[in-house]
PDB file of C-alpha atoms in Angstrom:
ATOM      1  CA  UNK H 188      -5.679  10.116 -27.331  1.00  0.00           C
ATOM      2  CA  UNK H 189      -2.350  10.028 -26.683  1.00  0.00           C
ATOM      3  CA  UNK H 190       0.708  10.094 -28.930  1.00  0.00           C
ATOM      4  CA  UNK H 191       1.938   6.861 -27.122  1.00  0.00           C
ATOM      5  CA  UNK H 192       1.185   5.016 -24.381  1.00  0.00           C
ATOM      6  CA  UNK H 193       4.542   5.376 -22.480  1.00  0.00           C
ATOM      7  CA  UNK H 194       5.989   9.109 -23.397  1.00  0.00           C
ATOM      8  CA  UNK H 195       8.474   8.931 -20.973  1.00  0.00           C
ATOM      9  CA  UNK H 196       9.810   4.756 -22.056  1.00  0.00           C
ATOM     10  CA  UNK H 197       9.668   2.167 -19.266  1.00  0.00           C
ATOM     11  CA  UNK H 198      12.897   1.894 -17.755  1.00  0.00           C
ATOM     12  CA  UNK H 199      12.306   3.630 -14.523  1.00  0.00           C
ATOM     13  CA  UNK H 200       9.098   1.728 -14.295  1.00  0.00           C
ATOM     14  CA  UNK H 201      10.115  -1.911 -15.406  1.00  0.00           C
ATOM     15  CA  UNK H 202      13.051  -1.335 -12.864  1.00  0.00           C
ATOM     16  CA  UNK H 203      10.804   1.097  -9.585  1.00  0.00           C
ATOM     17  CA  UNK H 204       8.848  -2.086  -9.384  1.00  0.00           C
ATOM     18  CA  UNK H 205      11.565  -4.536  -9.878  1.00  0.00           C
ATOM     19  CA  UNK H 206      13.357  -2.905  -6.729  1.00  0.00           C
ATOM     20  CA  UNK H 207       9.426  -2.522  -5.006  1.00  0.00           C
ATOM     21  CA  UNK H 208       8.853  -6.219  -5.309  1.00  0.00           C
ATOM     22  CA  UNK H 209      12.524  -7.261  -4.130  1.00  0.00           C
ATOM     23  CA  UNK H 210      11.351  -5.648  -0.929  1.00  0.00           C
ATOM     24  CA  UNK H 211       7.984  -6.638  -0.113  1.00  0.00           C
ATOM     25  CA  UNK H 212       9.288  -9.973  -1.492  1.00  0.00           C
ATOM     26  CA  UNK H 213      12.981  -9.887   1.215  1.00  0.00           C
ATOM     27  CA  UNK H 214      10.216  -9.325   3.840  1.00  0.00           C
ATOM     28  CA  UNK H 215       8.378 -12.912   3.104  1.00  0.00           C
ATOM     29  CA  UNK H 216      11.168 -14.496   2.473  1.00  0.00           C
ATOM     30  CA  UNK H 217      12.873 -13.427   5.700  1.00  0.00           C
ATOM     31  CA  UNK H 218      10.223 -13.552   8.429  1.00  0.00           C
ATOM     32  CA  UNK H 219       6.932 -14.230   6.119  1.00  0.00           C
ATOM     33  CA  UNK H 220       4.939 -11.086   5.850  1.00  0.00           C
ATOM     34  CA  UNK H 221       2.975 -10.080   3.243  1.00  0.00           C
ATOM     35  CA  UNK H 222       3.478  -6.193   3.260  1.00  0.00           C
ATOM     36  CA  UNK H 223       0.677  -4.411   2.184  1.00  0.00           C
ATOM     37  CA  UNK H 224       1.286  -1.181   4.098  1.00  0.00           C
ATOM     38  CA  UNK H 225      -2.576   0.015   5.014  1.00  0.00           C
ATOM     39  CA  UNK H 226      -3.141  -2.141   7.705  1.00  0.00           C
ATOM     40  CA  UNK H 227       0.146  -0.113   9.275  1.00  0.00           C
ATOM     41  CA  UNK H 228      -2.797   2.946   9.505  1.00  0.00           C
ATOM     42  CA  UNK H 229      -5.144   0.748  11.729  1.00  0.00           C
ATOM     43  CA  UNK H 230      -2.480  -0.909  14.169  1.00  0.00           C
ATOM     44  CA  UNK H 231      -0.706   2.204  14.490  1.00  0.00           C
ATOM     45  CA  UNK H 232      -4.081   3.606  16.812  1.00  0.00           C
ATOM     46  CA  UNK H 233      -3.544   1.124  18.680  1.00  0.00           C
ATOM     47  CA  UNK H 234      -0.896   2.928  21.031  1.00  0.00           C
ATOM     48  CA  UNK H 235      -3.424   5.596  21.278  1.00  0.00           C
ATOM     49  CA  UNK H 236      -7.040   4.202  22.263  1.00  0.00           C
ATOM     50  CA  UNK H 237      -8.524   1.456  24.141  1.00  0.00           C
ATOM     51  CA  UNK H 238     -11.566   0.181  21.852  1.00  0.00           C
ATOM     52  CA  UNK H 239     -11.637  -3.115  21.717  1.00  0.00           C
ATOM     53  CA  UNK H 240     -11.296  -3.151  18.054  1.00  0.00           C
ATOM     54  CA  UNK H 241      -8.286  -1.467  18.249  1.00  0.00           C
ATOM     55  CA  UNK H 242      -6.765  -3.509  20.719  1.00  0.00           C
ATOM     56  CA  UNK H 243      -7.562  -6.369  18.966  1.00  0.00           C
ATOM     57  CA  UNK H 244      -4.665  -9.085  19.062  1.00  0.00           C
ATOM     58  CA  UNK H 245      -3.554  -8.742  14.685  1.00  0.00           C
ATOM     59  CA  UNK H 246      -3.138  -4.936  15.308  1.00  0.00           C
ATOM     60  CA  UNK H 247      -1.476  -5.607  18.841  1.00  0.00           C
ATOM     61  CA  UNK H 248       0.614  -8.519  17.502  1.00  0.00           C
ATOM     62  CA  UNK H 249       2.628  -6.654  14.062  1.00  0.00           C
ATOM     63  CA  UNK H 250       2.062  -2.607  15.309  1.00  0.00           C
ATOM     64  CA  UNK H 251       6.104  -3.166  15.840  1.00  0.00           C
ATOM     65  CA  UNK H 252       6.335  -4.702  12.788  1.00  0.00           C
ATOM     66  CA  UNK H 253       4.506  -2.308  10.934  1.00  0.00           C
ATOM     67  CA  UNK H 254       5.907   0.884  12.314  1.00  0.00           C
ATOM     68  CA  UNK H 255       9.920   0.133  11.942  1.00  0.00           C
ATOM     69  CA  UNK H 256       8.059  -0.908   7.980  1.00  0.00           C
ATOM     70  CA  UNK H 257       6.824   2.458   7.529  1.00  0.00           C
ATOM     71  CA  UNK H 258       9.701   3.747   8.841  1.00  0.00           C
ATOM     72  CA  UNK H 259      11.571   2.478   6.389  1.00  0.00           C
ATOM     73  CA  UNK H 260       8.832   3.370   3.258  1.00  0.00           C
ATOM     74  CA  UNK H 261       9.841   6.196   5.023  1.00  0.00           C
ATOM     75  CA  UNK H 262      13.617   6.212   4.576  1.00  0.00           C
ATOM     76  CA  UNK H 263      13.437   4.570   1.052  1.00  0.00           C
ATOM     77  CA  UNK H 264      11.804   7.664  -0.143  1.00  0.00           C
ATOM     78  CA  UNK H 265      14.970   9.730   1.511  1.00  0.00           C
ATOM     79  CA  UNK H 266      17.382   7.092  -0.096  1.00  0.00           C
ATOM     80  CA  UNK H 267      16.687   8.691  -3.297  1.00  0.00           C
ATOM     81  CA  UNK H 268      17.503  12.129  -2.266  1.00  0.00           C
ATOM     82  CA  UNK H 269      20.324  11.089  -0.700  1.00  0.00           C
ATOM     83  CA  UNK H 270      21.431   9.374  -3.596  1.00  0.00           C
ATOM     84  CA  UNK H 271      21.341  12.182  -5.645  1.00  0.00           C
ATOM     85  CA  UNK H 272      18.343  11.926  -7.047  1.00  0.00           C
ATOM     86  CA  UNK H 273      15.516  14.689  -8.036  1.00  0.00           C
ATOM     87  CA  UNK H 274      11.547  14.314  -7.699  1.00  0.00           C
ATOM     88  CA  UNK H 275       9.597  16.352  -9.614  1.00  0.00           C
ATOM     89  CA  UNK H 276       7.326  18.838  -7.733  1.00  0.00           C
ATOM     90  CA  UNK H 277       3.842  18.144  -7.421  1.00  0.00           C
ATOM     91  CA  UNK H 278       0.791  19.897  -7.334  1.00  0.00           C
ATOM     92  CA  UNK H 279      -2.031  18.408  -6.105  1.00  0.00           C
ATOM     93  CA  UNK H 280      -4.184  20.572  -4.272  1.00  0.00           C
ATOM     94  CA  UNK H 281      -4.990  20.326  -0.392  1.00  0.00           C
ATOM     95  CA  UNK H 282      -8.177  19.309  -0.459  1.00  0.00           C
ATOM     96  CA  UNK H 283      -8.174  16.475  -2.946  1.00  0.00           C
ATOM     97  CA  UNK H 284      -5.251  15.362  -0.765  1.00  0.00           C
ATOM     98  CA  UNK H 285      -7.463  15.493   2.297  1.00  0.00           C
ATOM     99  CA  UNK H 286     -10.700  14.207   1.229  1.00  0.00           C
ATOM    100  CA  UNK H 287      -8.892  10.932  -0.949  1.00  0.00           C
ATOM    101  CA  UNK H 288      -6.856  10.467   1.967  1.00  0.00           C
ATOM    102  CA  UNK H 289      -9.844   9.788   4.278  1.00  0.00           C
ATOM    103  CA  UNK H 290     -11.583   7.451   1.426  1.00  0.00           C
ATOM    104  CA  UNK H 291      -8.049   5.945   1.232  1.00  0.00           C
ATOM    105  CA  UNK H 292      -7.576   5.215   4.552  1.00  0.00           C
ATOM    106  CA  UNK H 293     -11.608   4.076   5.416  1.00  0.00           C
ATOM    107  CA  UNK H 294     -11.765   1.911   1.640  1.00  0.00           C
ATOM    108  CA  UNK H 295      -8.752   0.493   1.828  1.00  0.00           C
ATOM    109  CA  UNK H 296      -9.615  -0.706   5.738  1.00  0.00           C
ATOM    110  CA  UNK H 297     -12.729  -1.895   4.433  1.00  0.00           C
ATOM    111  CA  UNK H 298     -11.628  -3.526   1.535  1.00  0.00           C
ATOM    112  CA  UNK H 299      -8.650  -5.787   3.651  1.00  0.00           C
ATOM    113  CA  UNK H 300      -5.794  -3.726   1.590  1.00  0.00           C
ATOM    114  CA  UNK H 301      -4.743  -1.708  -0.954  1.00  0.00           C
ATOM    115  CA  UNK H 302      -2.291  -1.485  -3.514  1.00  0.00           C
ATOM    116  CA  UNK H 303       0.226  -3.174  -2.163  1.00  0.00           C
ATOM    117  CA  UNK H 304      -1.601  -5.743  -0.007  1.00  0.00           C
ATOM    118  CA  UNK H 305      -4.172  -6.643  -2.286  1.00  0.00           C
ATOM    119  CA  UNK H 306      -1.754  -5.518  -6.021  1.00  0.00           C
ATOM    120  CA  UNK H 307       1.586  -7.024  -5.142  1.00  0.00           C
ATOM    121  CA  UNK H 308       0.659  -9.520  -2.466  1.00  0.00           C
ATOM    122  CA  UNK H 309      -2.384 -10.760  -2.965  1.00  0.00           C
ATOM    123  CA  UNK H 310      -2.089 -11.236  -6.543  1.00  0.00           C
ATOM    124  CA  UNK H 311       1.330 -13.258  -6.099  1.00  0.00           C
ATOM    125  CA  UNK H 312      -0.478 -15.416  -3.686  1.00  0.00           C
ATOM    126  CA  UNK H 313      -2.758 -15.854  -6.958  1.00  0.00           C
ATOM    127  CA  UNK H 314      -6.121 -15.111  -4.231  1.00  0.00           C
ATOM    128  CA  UNK H 315      -9.107 -14.784  -6.513  1.00  0.00           C
ATOM    129  CA  UNK H 316     -10.407 -12.219  -3.939  1.00  0.00           C
ATOM    130  CA  UNK H 317      -7.714 -10.414  -4.340  1.00  0.00           C
ATOM    131  CA  UNK H 318      -7.940 -10.118  -8.019  1.00  0.00           C
ATOM    132  CA  UNK H 319     -11.708  -8.847  -7.828  1.00  0.00           C
ATOM    133  CA  UNK H 320     -10.417  -5.729  -5.255  1.00  0.00           C
ATOM    134  CA  UNK H 321      -8.073  -4.632  -7.213  1.00  0.00           C
ATOM    135  CA  UNK H 322      -9.989  -4.484 -10.205  1.00  0.00           C
ATOM    136  CA  UNK H 323     -12.565  -3.224  -8.673  1.00  0.00           C
ATOM    137  CA  UNK H 324     -10.458  -0.451  -6.708  1.00  0.00           C
ATOM    138  CA  UNK H 325      -8.498   0.031 -10.521  1.00  0.00           C
ATOM    139  CA  UNK H 326     -12.052   0.498 -11.972  1.00  0.00           C
ATOM    140  CA  UNK H 327     -13.344   2.966  -9.589  1.00  0.00           C
ATOM    141  CA  UNK H 328      -9.656   4.961  -9.684  1.00  0.00           C
ATOM    142  CA  UNK H 329      -9.844   4.802 -13.364  1.00  0.00           C
ATOM    143  CA  UNK H 330     -14.043   6.292 -13.716  1.00  0.00           C
ATOM    144  CA  UNK H 331     -13.008   8.937 -10.568  1.00  0.00           C
ATOM    145  CA  UNK H 332      -9.712  10.447 -12.036  1.00  0.00           C
ATOM    146  CA  UNK H 333     -11.158  10.379 -15.600  1.00  0.00           C
ATOM    147  CA  UNK H 334     -14.212  12.192 -14.838  1.00  0.00           C
ATOM    148  CA  UNK H 335     -12.358  14.664 -12.788  1.00  0.00           C
ATOM    149  CA  UNK H 336     -10.267  15.322 -15.687  1.00  0.00           C
ATOM    150  CA  UNK H 337     -12.832  15.676 -18.342  1.00  0.00           C
ATOM    151  CA  UNK H 338     -14.524  17.530 -15.975  1.00  0.00           C
ATOM    152  CA  UNK H 339     -10.925  20.057 -15.296  1.00  0.00           C
ATOM    153  CA  UNK H 340     -11.237  19.601 -11.568  1.00  0.00           C
TER     154      UNK H 340
ATOM    155  CA  UNK M  14       0.096 -12.789  22.558  1.00  0.00           C
ATOM    156  CA  UNK M  15       3.071 -10.404  21.733  1.00  0.00           C
ATOM    157  CA  UNK M  16       5.258 -11.714  19.397  1.00  0.00           C
ATOM    158  CA  UNK M  17       8.973 -11.418  20.503  1.00  0.00           C
ATOM    159  CA  UNK M  18      10.453  -9.913  17.330  1.00  0.00           C
ATOM    160  CA  UNK M  19      14.549 -11.598  17.112  1.00  0.00           C
ATOM    161  CA  UNK M  20      16.698  -8.068  15.749  1.00  0.00           C
ATOM    162  CA  UNK M  21      17.326  -9.772  13.098  1.00  0.00           C
ATOM    163  CA  UNK M  22      13.631  -9.723  11.864  1.00  0.00           C
ATOM    164  CA  UNK M  23      13.241  -5.711  13.165  1.00  0.00           C
ATOM    165  CA  UNK M  24      16.526  -5.479  10.121  1.00  0.00           C
ATOM    166  CA  UNK M  25      14.933  -7.451   7.631  1.00  0.00           C
ATOM    167  CA  UNK M  26      12.190  -5.413   7.970  1.00  0.00           C
ATOM    168  CA  UNK M  27      13.206  -2.247   8.324  1.00  0.00           C
ATOM    169  CA  UNK M  28      15.728  -3.157   5.205  1.00  0.00           C
ATOM    170  CA  UNK M  29      12.259  -4.287   3.205  1.00  0.00           C
ATOM    171  CA  UNK M  30      10.485  -0.970   3.960  1.00  0.00           C
ATOM    172  CA  UNK M  31      13.823   0.823   2.716  1.00  0.00           C
ATOM    173  CA  UNK M  32      14.208  -1.060  -0.542  1.00  0.00           C
ATOM    174  CA  UNK M  33      10.118  -0.437  -1.002  1.00  0.00           C
ATOM    175  CA  UNK M  34      10.132   2.987  -0.499  1.00  0.00           C
ATOM    176  CA  UNK M  35      13.201   3.083  -2.765  1.00  0.00           C
ATOM    177  CA  UNK M  36      11.298   1.298  -5.180  1.00  0.00           C
ATOM    178  CA  UNK M  37       8.257   3.006  -5.600  1.00  0.00           C
ATOM    179  CA  UNK M  38      10.490   6.982  -5.862  1.00  0.00           C
ATOM    180  CA  UNK M  39      12.794   4.549  -8.838  1.00  0.00           C
ATOM    181  CA  UNK M  40       9.488   4.964 -10.337  1.00  0.00           C
ATOM    182  CA  UNK M  41       7.772   7.798  -9.995  1.00  0.00           C
ATOM    183  CA  UNK M  42       4.516   6.322  -8.156  1.00  0.00           C
ATOM    184  CA  UNK M  43       5.269   9.163  -4.962  1.00  0.00           C
ATOM    185  CA  UNK M  44       4.369  11.494  -7.106  1.00  0.00           C
ATOM    186  CA  UNK M  45       0.748  11.290  -7.270  1.00  0.00           C
ATOM    187  CA  UNK M  46       0.767  12.670 -11.006  1.00  0.00           C
ATOM    188  CA  UNK M  47       2.640   9.922 -12.077  1.00  0.00           C
ATOM    189  CA  UNK M  48      -0.673   7.715 -11.018  1.00  0.00           C
ATOM    190  CA  UNK M  49      -2.920  10.333 -12.182  1.00  0.00           C
ATOM    191  CA  UNK M  50      -1.428   9.825 -15.867  1.00  0.00           C
ATOM    192  CA  UNK M  51      -1.946   5.909 -15.544  1.00  0.00           C
ATOM    193  CA  UNK M  52      -5.539   6.333 -14.061  1.00  0.00           C
ATOM    194  CA  UNK M  53      -6.098   8.973 -17.578  1.00  0.00           C
ATOM    195  CA  UNK M  54      -4.773   6.456 -20.066  1.00  0.00           C
ATOM    196  CA  UNK M  55      -1.920   9.321 -20.824  1.00  0.00           C
ATOM    197  CA  UNK M  56       0.905   7.178 -19.173  1.00  0.00           C
ATOM    198  CA  UNK M  57       0.205   3.362 -19.007  1.00  0.00           C
ATOM    199  CA  UNK M  58       3.937   3.239 -16.987  1.00  0.00           C
ATOM    200  CA  UNK M  59       2.030   1.262 -14.089  1.00  0.00           C
ATOM    201  CA  UNK M  60       1.784  -1.644 -15.036  1.00  0.00           C
ATOM    202  CA  UNK M  61       5.238  -2.477 -15.407  1.00  0.00           C
ATOM    203  CA  UNK M  62       5.699  -1.265 -11.940  1.00  0.00           C
ATOM    204  CA  UNK M  63       3.265  -3.418 -10.997  1.00  0.00           C
ATOM    205  CA  UNK M  64       4.010  -5.756 -13.296  1.00  0.00           C
ATOM    206  CA  UNK M  65       7.692  -5.971 -11.990  1.00  0.00           C
ATOM    207  CA  UNK M  66       6.323  -5.920  -8.995  1.00  0.00           C
ATOM    208  CA  UNK M  67       3.901  -8.621  -8.649  1.00  0.00           C
ATOM    209  CA  UNK M  68       5.747 -10.975 -10.852  1.00  0.00           C
ATOM    210  CA  UNK M  69       8.787 -11.054  -8.435  1.00  0.00           C
ATOM    211  CA  UNK M  70       7.461 -11.722  -5.541  1.00  0.00           C
ATOM    212  CA  UNK M  71       4.533 -14.638  -7.494  1.00  0.00           C
ATOM    213  CA  UNK M  72       8.332 -16.379  -7.587  1.00  0.00           C
ATOM    214  CA  UNK M  73       8.675 -15.892  -3.908  1.00  0.00           C
ATOM    215  CA  UNK M  74       5.079 -16.419  -3.097  1.00  0.00           C
ATOM    216  CA  UNK M  75       4.642 -19.599  -4.985  1.00  0.00           C
ATOM    217  CA  UNK M  76       8.286 -21.265  -4.914  1.00  0.00           C
ATOM    218  CA  UNK M  77       9.669 -20.185  -1.724  1.00  0.00           C
ATOM    219  CA  UNK M  78       7.589 -21.669   1.176  1.00  0.00           C
ATOM    220  CA  UNK M  79       7.314 -24.780  -1.246  1.00  0.00           C
ATOM    221  CA  UNK M  80      11.228 -25.176  -1.742  1.00  0.00           C
ATOM    222  CA  UNK M  81      11.692 -24.386   1.865  1.00  0.00           C
ATOM    223  CA  UNK M  82       8.739 -24.747   4.436  1.00  0.00           C
ATOM    224  CA  UNK M  83      10.820 -22.012   6.702  1.00  0.00           C
ATOM    225  CA  UNK M  84      11.701 -18.754   6.558  1.00  0.00           C
ATOM    226  CA  UNK M  85      15.353 -17.641   5.985  1.00  0.00           C
ATOM    227  CA  UNK M  86      14.500 -16.693   9.715  1.00  0.00           C
ATOM    228  CA  UNK M  87      12.936 -19.557  11.510  1.00  0.00           C
ATOM    229  CA  UNK M  88       9.861 -18.582  11.146  1.00  0.00           C
ATOM    230  CA  UNK M  89       6.059 -19.191   9.976  1.00  0.00           C
ATOM    231  CA  UNK M  90       5.041 -17.776   6.312  1.00  0.00           C
ATOM    232  CA  UNK M  91       2.159 -16.371   7.222  1.00  0.00           C
ATOM    233  CA  UNK M  92      -1.514 -15.986   5.082  1.00  0.00           C
ATOM    234  CA  UNK M  93      -3.481 -12.829   4.196  1.00  0.00           C
ATOM    235  CA  UNK M  94      -6.549 -13.161   6.297  1.00  0.00           C
ATOM    236  CA  UNK M  95      -8.895 -11.889   3.435  1.00  0.00           C
ATOM    237  CA  UNK M  96     -12.628 -12.626   3.088  1.00  0.00           C
ATOM    238  CA  UNK M  97     -14.130 -11.214  -0.119  1.00  0.00           C
ATOM    239  CA  UNK M  98     -17.618  -9.964   1.209  1.00  0.00           C
ATOM    240  CA  UNK M  99     -20.072  -7.073   0.189  1.00  0.00           C
ATOM    241  CA  UNK M 100     -18.529  -4.189   3.200  1.00  0.00           C
ATOM    242  CA  UNK M 101     -15.085  -5.350   1.225  1.00  0.00           C
ATOM    243  CA  UNK M 102     -16.391  -4.747  -2.160  1.00  0.00           C
ATOM    244  CA  UNK M 103     -16.917  -1.402  -0.513  1.00  0.00           C
ATOM    245  CA  UNK M 104     -14.206  -0.871   0.803  1.00  0.00           C
ATOM    246  CA  UNK M 105     -12.496  -1.068  -3.078  1.00  0.00           C
ATOM    247  CA  UNK M 106     -15.456   1.118  -4.292  1.00  0.00           C
ATOM    248  CA  UNK M 107     -13.966   3.990  -2.236  1.00  0.00           C
ATOM    249  CA  UNK M 108     -10.092   3.160  -2.181  1.00  0.00           C
ATOM    250  CA  UNK M 109     -10.886   3.094  -5.661  1.00  0.00           C
ATOM    251  CA  UNK M 110     -12.559   6.533  -5.462  1.00  0.00           C
ATOM    252  CA  UNK M 111      -9.624   8.310  -3.031  1.00  0.00           C
ATOM    253  CA  UNK M 112      -6.921   6.692  -5.374  1.00  0.00           C
ATOM    254  CA  UNK M 113      -8.959   8.606  -8.813  1.00  0.00           C
ATOM    255  CA  UNK M 114      -9.366  11.538  -6.640  1.00  0.00           C
ATOM    256  CA  UNK M 115      -5.385  13.071  -5.193  1.00  0.00           C
ATOM    257  CA  UNK M 116      -3.462   9.051  -6.635  1.00  0.00           C
ATOM    258  CA  UNK M 117      -2.194   9.472  -3.751  1.00  0.00           C
ATOM    259  CA  UNK M 118      -1.996   5.314  -1.823  1.00  0.00           C
ATOM    260  CA  UNK M 119      -0.197   4.209   1.436  1.00  0.00           C
ATOM    261  CA  UNK M 120       2.539   3.252   0.474  1.00  0.00           C
ATOM    262  CA  UNK M 121       4.052   5.775  -1.996  1.00  0.00           C
ATOM    263  CA  UNK M 122       2.376   8.287   0.628  1.00  0.00           C
ATOM    264  CA  UNK M 123       5.162   7.094   3.450  1.00  0.00           C
ATOM    265  CA  UNK M 124       7.713   6.579   0.373  1.00  0.00           C
ATOM    266  CA  UNK M 125       6.861  10.286  -0.621  1.00  0.00           C
ATOM    267  CA  UNK M 126       7.046  12.373   2.207  1.00  0.00           C
ATOM    268  CA  UNK M 127      10.577  10.562   2.785  1.00  0.00           C
ATOM    269  CA  UNK M 128      11.237  11.804   0.019  1.00  0.00           C
ATOM    270  CA  UNK M 129      10.665  15.464   0.558  1.00  0.00           C
ATOM    271  CA  UNK M 130       6.772  16.117  -0.794  1.00  0.00           C
ATOM    272  CA  UNK M 131       5.201  18.168   3.125  1.00  0.00           C
ATOM    273  CA  UNK M 132       1.967  17.690   1.462  1.00  0.00           C
ATOM    274  CA  UNK M 133       1.693  13.790   1.506  1.00  0.00           C
ATOM    275  CA  UNK M 134       1.445  14.917   5.447  1.00  0.00           C
ATOM    276  CA  UNK M 135      -1.820  16.191   4.244  1.00  0.00           C
ATOM    277  CA  UNK M 136      -2.957  12.810   1.991  1.00  0.00           C
ATOM    278  CA  UNK M 137      -1.577  10.908   5.537  1.00  0.00           C
ATOM    279  CA  UNK M 138      -2.992  12.432   8.363  1.00  0.00           C
ATOM    280  CA  UNK M 139      -6.051  11.828   5.967  1.00  0.00           C
ATOM    281  CA  UNK M 140      -5.662   8.389   5.324  1.00  0.00           C
ATOM    282  CA  UNK M 141      -4.828   7.784   9.855  1.00  0.00           C
ATOM    283  CA  UNK M 142      -8.310   9.835   9.936  1.00  0.00           C
ATOM    284  CA  UNK M 143     -10.133   7.141   7.016  1.00  0.00           C
ATOM    285  CA  UNK M 144      -8.363   3.908   9.503  1.00  0.00           C
ATOM    286  CA  UNK M 145      -9.730   5.864  12.875  1.00  0.00           C
ATOM    287  CA  UNK M 146     -12.933   6.280  11.031  1.00  0.00           C
ATOM    288  CA  UNK M 147     -13.421   2.420   9.648  1.00  0.00           C
ATOM    289  CA  UNK M 148     -12.234   1.282  12.964  1.00  0.00           C
ATOM    290  CA  UNK M 149     -14.681   3.210  15.182  1.00  0.00           C
ATOM    291  CA  UNK M 150     -17.584   2.072  12.272  1.00  0.00           C
ATOM    292  CA  UNK M 151     -16.623  -1.592  12.464  1.00  0.00           C
ATOM    293  CA  UNK M 152     -16.000  -1.602  16.190  1.00  0.00           C
ATOM    294  CA  UNK M 153     -19.974  -0.937  16.558  1.00  0.00           C
ATOM    295  CA  UNK M 154     -20.909  -3.392  13.933  1.00  0.00           C
ATOM    296  CA  UNK M 155     -19.171  -6.694  14.957  1.00  0.00           C
ATOM    297  CA  UNK M 156     -17.952  -6.135  19.096  1.00  0.00           C
ATOM    298  CA  UNK M 157     -14.626  -7.136  18.606  1.00  0.00           C
ATOM    299  CA  UNK M 158     -13.355 -10.168  21.645  1.00  0.00           C
ATOM    300  CA  UNK M 159     -10.455  -8.763  23.375  1.00  0.00           C
TER     301      UNK M 159
END
C-alpha cells in the first residue's frame, strides 16, 4: 500500500485540470464545439482517403477546426517549455506505445470518444452514456496497468 | 455542407487547444508514467485533474446555453453525437486496455509531443493507424452514404 494517496501533492493537478477545463470551456462557449480530441485522428484521414467512411459529412465539416485544435494542443505543450517549465523524462518502451496507440485509436473511435470527449465533455453534458463509457475504460485501464505492474512488464 | 469558419472562430479554437495542452502539461498528464501511477493507485492526483476540468465544464455546458442561447461568436451549441451500444462498449474496453498499457491518450499525446517527448510520435502513429483500421472496418459494416 502506498504511504499516501497523493505523494506529489494535489496543487499542480488541480491547477492543471483547471487550465484544461478552461480550454475546453472556451471552445464550447465561443464556438459551441465539444472539445473531444480523438475524432481528429479519423477526420484527418479524409484529407488523404476517398473511401465513403472518411468522406462522411461529420468529418469533412469538422476536419479544419479539429486540425487547428490539435495544433493548439501541440503548441500548448511547447508553450509549457517556453515558460521555463521542465518535464520529467518518460521511459515507456516503444512496443507499448505502438500497440497501446493502435488500441487507443481503434477503441476511441469505436467507442465514440476518449478521455476528453466522454471524460470531460460527455460528463459535463451529464450524458449517462458517457458516464458508462468512462467507467468502462477506467475499469479496463486499471486492470491492464495493475496486471502489467504486478507481472513486472 | 461546409461550415465557413470565421477568423475569430479559428483563433478561439487554437487558443482553446493551447490552454488545454498547457494544462495537460502543468498537471503532468503528458507524462505517461503519471497516468499509469493513477491506474495502479500509486498517485490519485488524476482525480483532481478530471474533477477540476469537469467542474468548470459542468458550468459551461449546463449554464451558458441556458443563459445565452447562442455562443459568443453567434453560432449554435453542438451536441456530441453518441449512442451507447455493444460496439461502443467494446471500444471503451479496448481504449482502456491501450490506455493502461502505455499511459497515453489522444490529448496528452499531442501536448506531450509539443513539450518535447518525441517518443510520443510512436503513440501518435499508432492512434492514427488505429483510427484508420476502425474506419476501414466500420466502412464495411455499414455502408456510409456519401
